[in-house]
Amino acid sequence: MASKLEELTTFLSKNNNAQLAIVAAAASVATLVTVFSIQGVQRKRRVRKLKEELGDFSDGIENMNQKFEPMLSSYDRDPSVSELFQKEYPNRIVDKKSVINLQSDEKELFSEQLARNKVFFGEEGLEKIMNSFVIVVGAGGVGSWAVMMLLRSGVQRIRIIDFDQVTLSSLNRHAVASRSDVGTPKTVVLQQYIQNIVPHALIDARVELFSIDNASELLSGNPDYVIDCIDNITTKLDLLKYCYDNNLRVISSMGSGMKSDPSRIQIADIGNTFEDPLSRSVRRQLKKMGIEQGIEVVYSTEKPGKVQLLPLSESQEESAEEFAVLPDFRVRIVPVLGKYLA
C-alpha cells in the first residue's frame, strides 16, 4: 500500500497536468457542496416564511374555528347584510322536483342548443343531465365557472350559494362578472347572466353564508350533486362533513395556489391525494372526524412554485380591516388556478 502511494506521489510530482486536474476536481466538489448548502438554507428560509404568511392549516383549525365562529354568527344576524340582500333579490326555491314548463318552440331551440351535447352524452345521458339538480356552494373564481359549465352541459336546476359581492379584484377570474356588477351579489350576477343563455333554467340564488347551522336548509331538495367551491377551510370542512354524514354526493375543489399546468389536474378520493397542501390539511382534519375515504375531490399534483400572499397597497396597509369582506376575514389571498379547476 505504501509503495503504491509513493508511486502515485512520484507520478504527480512529475506531471503538472495531473496536479491541475486533481486541484480542479477538488475545487469543483467544494463549489458544489457550497452551492447546495446555500440553496438548502435558502429553501428552508422560504418554507419558513411561507408558513408564517399562510399559517399552519393542519394544526390551526380549532383556533380558526374559535376566531371565526363569533364573526360568522354575527354576519347571519346582521339584517343590513344577509337579510337586506334577500329582500332586494328574492330567490326562487328550486329542488329536484321543480317542474320546468317549456313551450314547443322553446323546446326546439333548446334541443338545437344542446345538439352537440347529445352527440357526446347520448340521448339517455343528456336526459339524465337535464333532469338533475345540482347545488354549488361558492360562486367565485371556481364556482362561477362550475355553474356556467353545468348550465351549458344541460343542467336546468341549480342552486347557487354565496354571501359575497363582486369586487374589482373578482373580474380577473369570475366567469361572467363585469365592472357594472361590482357591489352586486355574485349569485345574483350569475342568475341574471344565465337568463340570457337558458331563459327557462330554474336558478335558486342564495345570498347567504354557508354554515353548519343552516346546512340542512341550504342543502335541501334532494340534490344529485353538491359542488364545494369554498375557499375557507373551516367552512369547507363543515360542508364536507355534513354531506358525508347525510349521504349527499359531493365533489370538492382543492388548492391550486401558484399552479398553472392543467394537465396535472386530477379527480380522486380525498384519501388518495398527494402533492397538494390543502388536500393534505383537509384529509388530516377529516380523519380526525372519522372520515378517511368517500369524498371526491379535484386537485392538482403539480408542485407549487414560490408562493406569497398578494401585497396590500399603502392605503390598505393603513386600515386593512376596512377592505375585508367580513370582520377579521382575509383581505388578500394566494393567487390560484381559477377557471382551470372548474
Coordinates of C-alpha atoms in Angstrom, one line a residue:
M1 CA 0.0 0.0 0.0
A2 CA 2.8 2.4 1.0
S3 CA 4.7 1.6 -2.3
K4 CA 1.6 2.5 -4.3
L5 CA 1.2 5.8 -2.5
E6 CA 4.9 6.5 -3.2
E7 CA 4.4 5.7 -6.9
L8 CA 1.3 8.0 -7.1
T9 CA 3.2 10.8 -5.3
T10 CA 6.2 10.4 -7.7
F11 CA 3.8 10.5 -10.7
L12 CA 2.0 13.6 -9.6
S13 CA 5.2 15.4 -8.7
K14 CA 6.4 14.9 -12.3
N15 CA 3.1 15.5 -14.0
N16 CA 1.8 19.1 -13.8
N17 CA -1.4 18.3 -15.8
A18 CA -2.4 15.6 -13.3
Q19 CA -1.9 18.0 -10.4
L20 CA -4.1 20.7 -12.1
A21 CA -6.8 18.1 -12.8
I22 CA -6.9 17.0 -9.2
V23 CA -7.0 20.6 -7.9
A24 CA -9.8 21.4 -10.4
A25 CA -11.8 18.4 -9.4
A26 CA -11.4 19.2 -5.7
A27 CA -12.4 22.8 -6.3
S28 CA -15.5 21.7 -8.2
V29 CA -16.6 19.4 -5.5
A30 CA -16.1 22.1 -2.9
T31 CA -18.0 24.6 -5.0
L32 CA -20.9 22.2 -5.5
V33 CA -21.1 21.4 -1.8
T34 CA -21.1 25.1 -1.0
V35 CA -23.8 25.9 -3.6
F36 CA -26.1 23.0 -2.4
S37 CA -25.6 24.1 1.2
I38 CA -26.6 27.7 0.3
Q39 CA -29.6 26.5 -1.7
G40 CA -30.7 24.3 1.2
V41 CA -30.6 27.2 3.6
Q42 CA -32.5 29.5 1.2
R43 CA -35.1 26.8 0.7
K44 CA -35.6 26.4 4.4
R45 CA -36.0 30.1 4.8
R46 CA -38.6 30.3 2.0
V47 CA -40.5 27.5 3.5
R48 CA -40.4 29.1 7.0
K49 CA -41.5 32.4 5.6
L50 CA -44.3 30.8 3.6
K51 CA -45.6 29.0 6.7
E52 CA -45.5 32.3 8.7
E53 CA -47.5 34.0 5.9
L54 CA -50.1 31.3 5.4
G55 CA -50.3 29.8 8.9
D56 CA -50.4 26.2 9.8
F57 CA -53.5 24.7 8.3
S58 CA -53.1 21.2 9.7
D59 CA -52.8 22.3 13.4
G60 CA -54.7 25.5 13.5
I61 CA -58.2 24.5 12.5
E62 CA -59.6 24.6 16.1
N63 CA -58.1 28.1 16.7
M64 CA -59.5 29.2 13.4
N65 CA -63.0 27.9 14.4
Q66 CA -62.8 29.9 17.7
K67 CA -61.7 33.0 15.8
F68 CA -64.2 33.0 13.0
E69 CA -67.3 31.4 14.7
P70 CA -68.5 34.6 16.5
M71 CA -67.8 36.7 13.4
L72 CA -69.8 34.3 11.1
S73 CA -72.7 34.1 13.6
S74 CA -72.9 37.9 13.8
Y75 CA -72.9 38.1 10.0
D76 CA -76.0 35.8 9.8
R77 CA -77.8 38.0 12.3
D78 CA -76.9 41.3 10.6
P79 CA -80.0 42.5 8.8
S80 CA -78.0 45.1 6.9
V81 CA -76.2 42.4 5.0
S82 CA -77.8 39.0 4.6
E83 CA -81.5 39.9 5.1
L84 CA -81.2 43.0 3.1
F85 CA -79.9 41.2 0.1
Q86 CA -82.6 38.5 0.5
K87 CA -85.3 41.3 0.4
E88 CA -83.7 43.0 -2.6
Y89 CA -83.0 39.8 -4.5
P90 CA -85.8 37.4 -3.5
N91 CA -84.8 33.9 -4.6
R92 CA -86.8 31.2 -6.3
I93 CA -86.9 28.0 -4.4
V94 CA -85.6 25.2 -6.6
D95 CA -85.2 21.5 -5.9
K96 CA -85.2 18.1 -7.6
K97 CA -88.9 18.1 -8.1
S98 CA -89.2 21.6 -9.6
V99 CA -91.2 21.4 -12.8
I100 CA -89.8 23.1 -16.0
N101 CA -92.5 24.1 -18.4
L102 CA -91.3 24.7 -22.0
Q103 CA -93.4 25.8 -25.0
S104 CA -92.9 23.8 -28.1
D105 CA -90.8 26.5 -29.8
E106 CA -88.5 26.8 -26.8
K107 CA -88.1 23.0 -26.7
E108 CA -87.0 23.1 -30.3
L109 CA -84.5 25.9 -29.6
F110 CA -83.1 24.2 -26.5
S111 CA -82.8 20.9 -28.4
E112 CA -80.6 22.6 -31.0
Q113 CA -78.7 24.4 -28.3
L114 CA -77.7 21.1 -26.9
A115 CA -77.3 19.2 -30.2
R116 CA -73.5 18.6 -29.7
N117 CA -74.1 17.6 -26.1
K118 CA -76.5 15.0 -27.2
V119 CA -73.9 13.5 -29.6
F120 CA -71.4 13.4 -26.8
F121 CA -73.5 12.2 -23.9
G122 CA -76.1 10.2 -25.9
E123 CA -79.8 10.7 -25.6
E124 CA -80.2 8.9 -22.3
G125 CA -77.2 10.5 -20.8
L126 CA -78.3 14.0 -21.8
E127 CA -81.8 13.3 -20.4
K128 CA -80.3 12.4 -17.1
I129 CA -78.3 15.6 -17.0
M130 CA -81.3 17.7 -17.9
N131 CA -83.3 16.2 -15.1
S132 CA -80.6 16.7 -12.5
F133 CA -80.5 19.2 -9.6
V134 CA -77.1 20.5 -8.5
I135 CA -76.1 22.8 -5.6
V136 CA -72.9 24.9 -6.0
V137 CA -71.5 26.4 -2.8
G138 CA -69.3 29.3 -3.6
A139 CA -69.7 31.5 -6.7
G140 CA -66.3 33.0 -7.1
G141 CA -63.4 32.1 -9.4
V142 CA -64.2 28.4 -9.3
G143 CA -67.9 28.3 -8.5
S144 CA -68.9 30.7 -11.2
W145 CA -67.2 28.6 -13.9
A146 CA -68.7 25.4 -12.5
V147 CA -72.2 26.9 -12.7
M148 CA -71.7 28.1 -16.3
M149 CA -70.3 24.7 -17.4
L150 CA -73.2 22.9 -15.7
L151 CA -75.7 25.1 -17.4
R152 CA -74.1 24.7 -20.9
S153 CA -74.0 21.0 -20.3
G154 CA -77.7 20.9 -19.9
V155 CA -78.4 21.1 -16.2
Q156 CA -81.6 23.2 -15.7
R157 CA -82.0 23.2 -11.9
I158 CA -79.1 24.8 -10.0
R159 CA -78.9 26.3 -6.5
I160 CA -76.0 28.8 -6.0
I161 CA -74.9 29.7 -2.5
D162 CA -72.5 32.6 -1.7
F163 CA -72.7 35.6 0.6
D164 CA -70.1 37.7 -1.2
Q165 CA -70.4 40.5 -3.7
V166 CA -68.5 41.2 -6.9
T167 CA -65.4 43.4 -6.4
L168 CA -62.9 44.8 -8.9
S169 CA -60.4 42.1 -7.9
S170 CA -63.1 39.5 -8.8
L171 CA -63.0 40.4 -12.5
N172 CA -59.8 38.6 -13.3
R173 CA -61.3 35.2 -12.6
H174 CA -65.1 35.4 -12.3
A175 CA -66.9 33.7 -15.2
V176 CA -69.4 36.4 -16.0
A177 CA -69.0 39.5 -13.8
S178 CA -68.2 42.9 -15.3
R179 CA -67.5 46.3 -13.9
S180 CA -71.2 47.2 -13.8
D181 CA -71.7 44.2 -11.5
V182 CA -69.3 45.5 -8.8
G183 CA -71.2 45.5 -5.5
T184 CA -73.8 43.0 -6.7
P185 CA -74.1 39.6 -5.0
K186 CA -72.2 37.0 -7.0
T187 CA -75.1 34.6 -7.0
V188 CA -77.4 37.3 -8.4
V189 CA -74.9 38.2 -11.2
L190 CA -74.9 34.5 -12.3
Q191 CA -78.6 34.2 -12.1
Q192 CA -79.1 37.3 -14.3
Y193 CA -76.5 36.2 -16.8
I194 CA -77.9 32.7 -17.1
Q195 CA -81.3 34.1 -18.2
N196 CA -79.6 35.2 -21.5
I197 CA -78.4 31.7 -22.2
V198 CA -81.1 29.4 -20.9
P199 CA -84.1 31.6 -20.0
H200 CA -86.2 28.7 -18.7
A201 CA -83.5 27.4 -16.3
L202 CA -84.5 27.3 -12.6
I203 CA -81.8 29.1 -10.7
D204 CA -82.1 29.4 -6.9
A205 CA -79.6 32.2 -6.0
R206 CA -79.0 32.3 -2.2
V207 CA -77.2 35.3 -0.9
E208 CA -76.2 33.5 2.3
L209 CA -73.1 32.4 4.1
F210 CA -73.0 28.6 4.4
S211 CA -72.6 27.3 7.9
I212 CA -73.3 24.1 9.8
D213 CA -76.3 25.8 11.3
N214 CA -78.1 26.5 8.0
A215 CA -76.7 23.4 6.2
S216 CA -79.9 21.4 6.3
E217 CA -81.9 24.2 4.7
L218 CA -79.3 25.3 2.1
L219 CA -78.6 21.7 1.0
S220 CA -82.2 20.5 1.0
G221 CA -84.2 19.4 -2.0
N222 CA -82.5 16.1 -2.8
P223 CA -79.6 17.3 -4.9
D224 CA -77.9 14.9 -7.3
Y225 CA -74.6 16.5 -6.5
V226 CA -73.1 19.2 -4.3
I227 CA -70.1 21.1 -5.6
D228 CA -67.8 22.6 -3.0
C229 CA -66.1 25.7 -4.3
I230 CA -65.4 27.3 -0.9
D231 CA -62.1 28.9 -0.2
N232 CA -62.3 29.0 3.6
I233 CA -61.0 25.7 5.0
T234 CA -63.2 25.7 8.2
T235 CA -66.4 26.2 6.1
K236 CA -65.2 23.6 3.6
L237 CA -64.8 21.0 6.3
D238 CA -68.3 21.8 7.7
L239 CA -69.8 21.3 4.2
L240 CA -67.9 18.0 3.5
K241 CA -68.7 16.6 6.9
Y242 CA -72.4 17.4 6.5
C243 CA -72.5 15.9 3.0
Y244 CA -70.7 12.7 4.2
D245 CA -73.0 12.3 7.2
N246 CA -76.1 12.8 5.2
N247 CA -75.1 10.7 2.1
L248 CA -75.1 13.7 -0.2
R249 CA -72.8 13.2 -3.2
V250 CA -70.2 15.9 -3.2
I251 CA -67.1 16.9 -5.1
S252 CA -64.7 19.4 -3.6
S253 CA -62.2 21.8 -5.2
M254 CA -58.8 21.7 -3.5
G255 CA -55.8 24.1 -3.6
S256 CA -54.2 25.4 -6.8
G257 CA -52.1 28.3 -5.5
M258 CA -49.3 29.2 -7.9
K259 CA -50.1 26.2 -10.2
S260 CA -50.5 26.6 -13.9
D261 CA -50.4 23.2 -15.6
P262 CA -53.9 22.0 -16.3
S263 CA -52.6 18.6 -17.4
R264 CA -51.8 17.8 -13.7
I265 CA -55.4 18.3 -12.5
Q266 CA -56.8 15.0 -11.1
I267 CA -60.1 13.7 -9.8
A268 CA -59.6 11.4 -6.9
D269 CA -60.8 10.3 -3.5
I270 CA -59.5 12.6 -0.7
G271 CA -57.7 9.7 0.7
N272 CA -55.6 9.2 -2.4
T273 CA -54.4 12.8 -2.9
F274 CA -50.8 13.9 -2.9
E275 CA -48.6 16.9 -3.7
D276 CA -51.3 19.4 -2.5
P277 CA -51.0 21.2 0.8
L278 CA -54.7 22.0 1.1
S279 CA -55.7 18.4 0.3
R280 CA -53.3 17.2 3.0
S281 CA -54.8 19.6 5.5
V282 CA -58.4 18.7 4.6
R283 CA -57.5 15.0 4.7
R284 CA -56.0 15.2 8.2
Q285 CA -58.9 17.1 9.6
L286 CA -61.5 14.8 8.1
K287 CA -59.6 11.8 9.5
K288 CA -60.0 13.4 13.0
M289 CA -63.7 13.4 12.2
G290 CA -63.6 9.7 11.3
I291 CA -63.6 10.2 7.6
E292 CA -60.8 8.7 5.6
Q293 CA -62.4 7.9 2.3
G294 CA -65.6 8.6 0.3
I295 CA -65.2 12.3 -0.7
E296 CA -64.4 13.1 -4.3
V297 CA -62.0 16.0 -4.9
V298 CA -60.5 17.9 -7.8
Y299 CA -56.8 18.8 -7.2
S300 CA -53.5 19.3 -8.9
T301 CA -50.4 17.1 -8.5
E302 CA -48.2 20.0 -9.7
K303 CA -45.7 21.2 -7.1
P304 CA -46.4 24.9 -6.5
G305 CA -43.8 27.5 -7.3
K306 CA -42.7 30.2 -4.9
V307 CA -45.9 31.3 -3.1
Q308 CA -46.5 34.5 -1.2
L309 CA -49.6 36.5 -0.3
L310 CA -50.6 39.2 -2.6
P311 CA -49.3 42.6 -1.2
L312 CA -51.5 45.3 0.2
S313 CA -51.4 48.8 -1.2
E314 CA -50.3 51.6 1.0
S315 CA -53.8 52.7 1.7
Q316 CA -54.9 49.2 2.6
E317 CA -52.0 48.7 5.0
E318 CA -53.1 51.8 6.9
S319 CA -56.6 50.4 7.5
A320 CA -56.6 46.8 6.3
E321 CA -59.7 45.8 8.2
E322 CA -61.8 48.1 6.1
F323 CA -61.0 46.1 3.0
A324 CA -62.0 42.7 4.4
V325 CA -65.3 41.1 3.2
L326 CA -66.2 40.4 6.8
P327 CA -64.6 41.5 10.1
D328 CA -61.3 39.6 10.6
F329 CA -61.7 38.0 7.2
R330 CA -58.9 37.6 4.7
V331 CA -58.0 40.7 2.6
R332 CA -55.6 39.1 0.2
I333 CA -55.3 35.5 -0.8
V334 CA -52.8 33.3 -2.6
P335 CA -53.1 33.5 -6.4
V336 CA -55.0 30.5 -7.7
L337 CA -55.5 28.5 -10.8
G338 CA -59.0 29.8 -11.1
K339 CA -61.2 28.7 -14.1
Y340 CA -59.0 25.7 -14.9
L341 CA -60.1 23.9 -11.8
A342 CA -63.7 24.4 -12.6

